[in-house]
XYZ file of C-alpha atoms in Angstrom:
142
model
C 31.705 13.394 -6.144
C 30.120 15.167 -9.118
C 26.880 16.502 -7.591
C 25.412 17.964 -10.831
C 25.899 14.640 -12.635
C 24.393 12.757 -9.688
C 21.407 15.119 -9.658
C 20.899 14.732 -13.416
C 21.124 10.949 -13.178
C 18.740 10.777 -10.212
C 16.158 12.951 -11.968
C 16.329 10.853 -15.149
C 15.941 7.629 -13.165
C 12.992 9.098 -11.241
C 11.330 10.156 -14.503
C 11.806 6.638 -15.889
C 10.288 5.122 -12.752
C 7.312 7.504 -12.671
C 6.684 7.113 -16.381
C 7.225 3.367 -16.262
C 4.638 2.903 -13.534
C 2.019 4.695 -15.620
C 3.067 2.858 -18.814
C 2.554 -0.464 -17.016
C -0.759 0.622 -15.489
C -2.101 1.840 -18.836
C -0.836 -1.245 -20.668
C -2.602 -3.607 -18.261
C -5.799 -1.585 -18.674
C -5.592 -1.690 -22.477
C -4.802 -5.428 -22.467
C -7.923 -6.285 -20.449
C -10.170 -3.250 -20.431
C -13.181 -5.325 -19.361
C -11.388 -6.484 -16.200
C -10.545 -2.860 -15.442
C -14.188 -1.931 -16.010
C -15.282 -4.712 -13.640
C -12.935 -3.423 -10.948
C -14.278 0.107 -11.420
C -17.853 -1.217 -11.240
C -17.012 -3.050 -7.994
C -16.262 0.350 -6.444
C -19.763 1.496 -7.390
C -18.976 3.833 -10.276
C -21.411 4.193 -13.178
C -20.270 3.732 -16.792
C -17.314 1.518 -15.823
C -16.187 0.711 -19.378
C -16.119 4.393 -20.317
C -14.193 5.212 -17.128
C -11.751 2.355 -17.810
C -10.942 3.848 -21.218
C -10.589 7.334 -19.713
C -8.218 5.961 -17.046
C -6.088 4.103 -19.612
C -5.814 7.142 -21.871
C -5.124 9.494 -18.936
C -2.366 7.202 -17.645
C -0.825 7.093 -21.129
C -0.778 10.902 -21.298
C 0.755 11.080 -17.810
C 3.434 8.578 -18.837
C 4.320 10.578 -21.944
C 4.574 13.831 -19.992
C 6.652 12.303 -17.205
C 9.013 10.538 -19.613
C 9.521 13.463 -21.988
C 9.494 16.267 -19.437
C 6.793 18.148 -21.362
C 4.356 19.724 -18.914
C 6.194 17.727 -16.279
C 5.203 19.665 -13.162
C 1.575 19.812 -14.238
C 1.573 16.093 -15.004
C 3.224 15.251 -11.684
C 0.581 17.276 -9.809
C -2.247 15.645 -11.764
C -0.677 12.241 -11.180
C -0.440 12.909 -7.430
C -4.123 13.889 -7.295
C -5.055 10.830 -9.379
C -3.043 8.472 -7.166
C -4.696 9.992 -4.070
C -8.102 9.381 -5.663
C -7.123 5.774 -6.444
C -5.849 5.221 -2.897
C -9.033 6.509 -1.290
C -11.420 4.894 -3.772
C -9.941 1.456 -4.292
C -7.810 0.906 -1.178
C -9.363 3.242 1.406
C -10.696 2.534 4.893
C -13.926 0.951 3.621
C -11.816 -1.925 2.229
C -9.642 -2.545 5.291
C -11.988 -4.830 7.230
C -10.032 -8.038 7.618
C -7.782 -7.054 4.719
C -4.317 -5.796 5.572
C -3.255 -5.983 1.933
C -5.480 -3.058 0.939
C -4.159 -1.068 3.894
C -0.633 -1.731 2.606
C -1.623 -0.634 -0.904
C -3.235 2.483 0.604
C -0.034 3.438 2.444
C 2.149 2.686 -0.599
C 0.158 5.168 -2.667
C 1.248 7.947 -0.313
C 4.940 7.267 -0.860
C 4.297 7.549 -4.598
C 2.349 10.786 -4.042
C 5.246 12.221 -2.020
C 7.669 11.475 -4.848
C 5.349 13.008 -7.430
C 4.945 16.179 -5.360
C 8.714 16.435 -4.922
C 9.162 15.978 -8.669
C 6.481 18.574 -9.445
C 8.328 21.189 -7.407
C 11.778 20.424 -8.827
C 10.824 19.816 -12.456
C 12.121 17.404 -15.098
C 15.785 18.345 -14.898
C 18.028 19.843 -17.542
C 18.717 16.776 -19.688
C 16.404 15.030 -22.130
C 13.427 17.166 -21.103
C 11.165 19.139 -23.398
C 10.523 21.611 -20.537
C 7.101 22.806 -21.739
C 5.016 24.181 -18.890
C 1.880 26.101 -18.093
C 3.572 27.356 -14.921
C 6.137 30.165 -15.051
C 5.405 30.929 -18.704
C 7.601 34.022 -18.508
C 10.592 31.864 -17.571
C 9.851 29.072 -20.056
C 11.400 30.930 -22.982
C 14.490 32.011 -21.047
């Protein structure tokens, strides 16, 4: 078994999955930004339309970073924090009363967070990655 090739393939697939999730999320927000704003308003946030646009743009930037490998570790850490925020805000304990679906969504967010943290530590891989980073700047040019 060719372990380096398997590792490279697994990392590329993971990047496609991570990026794809954020591409889909951003696309759905852009397609119906008012529905996204309504959902944000239902959680009690002010300026829901503004926040919906910020979320859609942020998710697009995350997708680009995760897919290209540019600022990958930083993006994966930001994505993990963002997903934690989403889990607590939109699927947290206050929404569990008589609703097992939101509890399931809440738990699912943590598996995604775990993958993002793992990816942040290990980086974008050696293939098809721009490898720009704010971390380890001394090693970035090597």
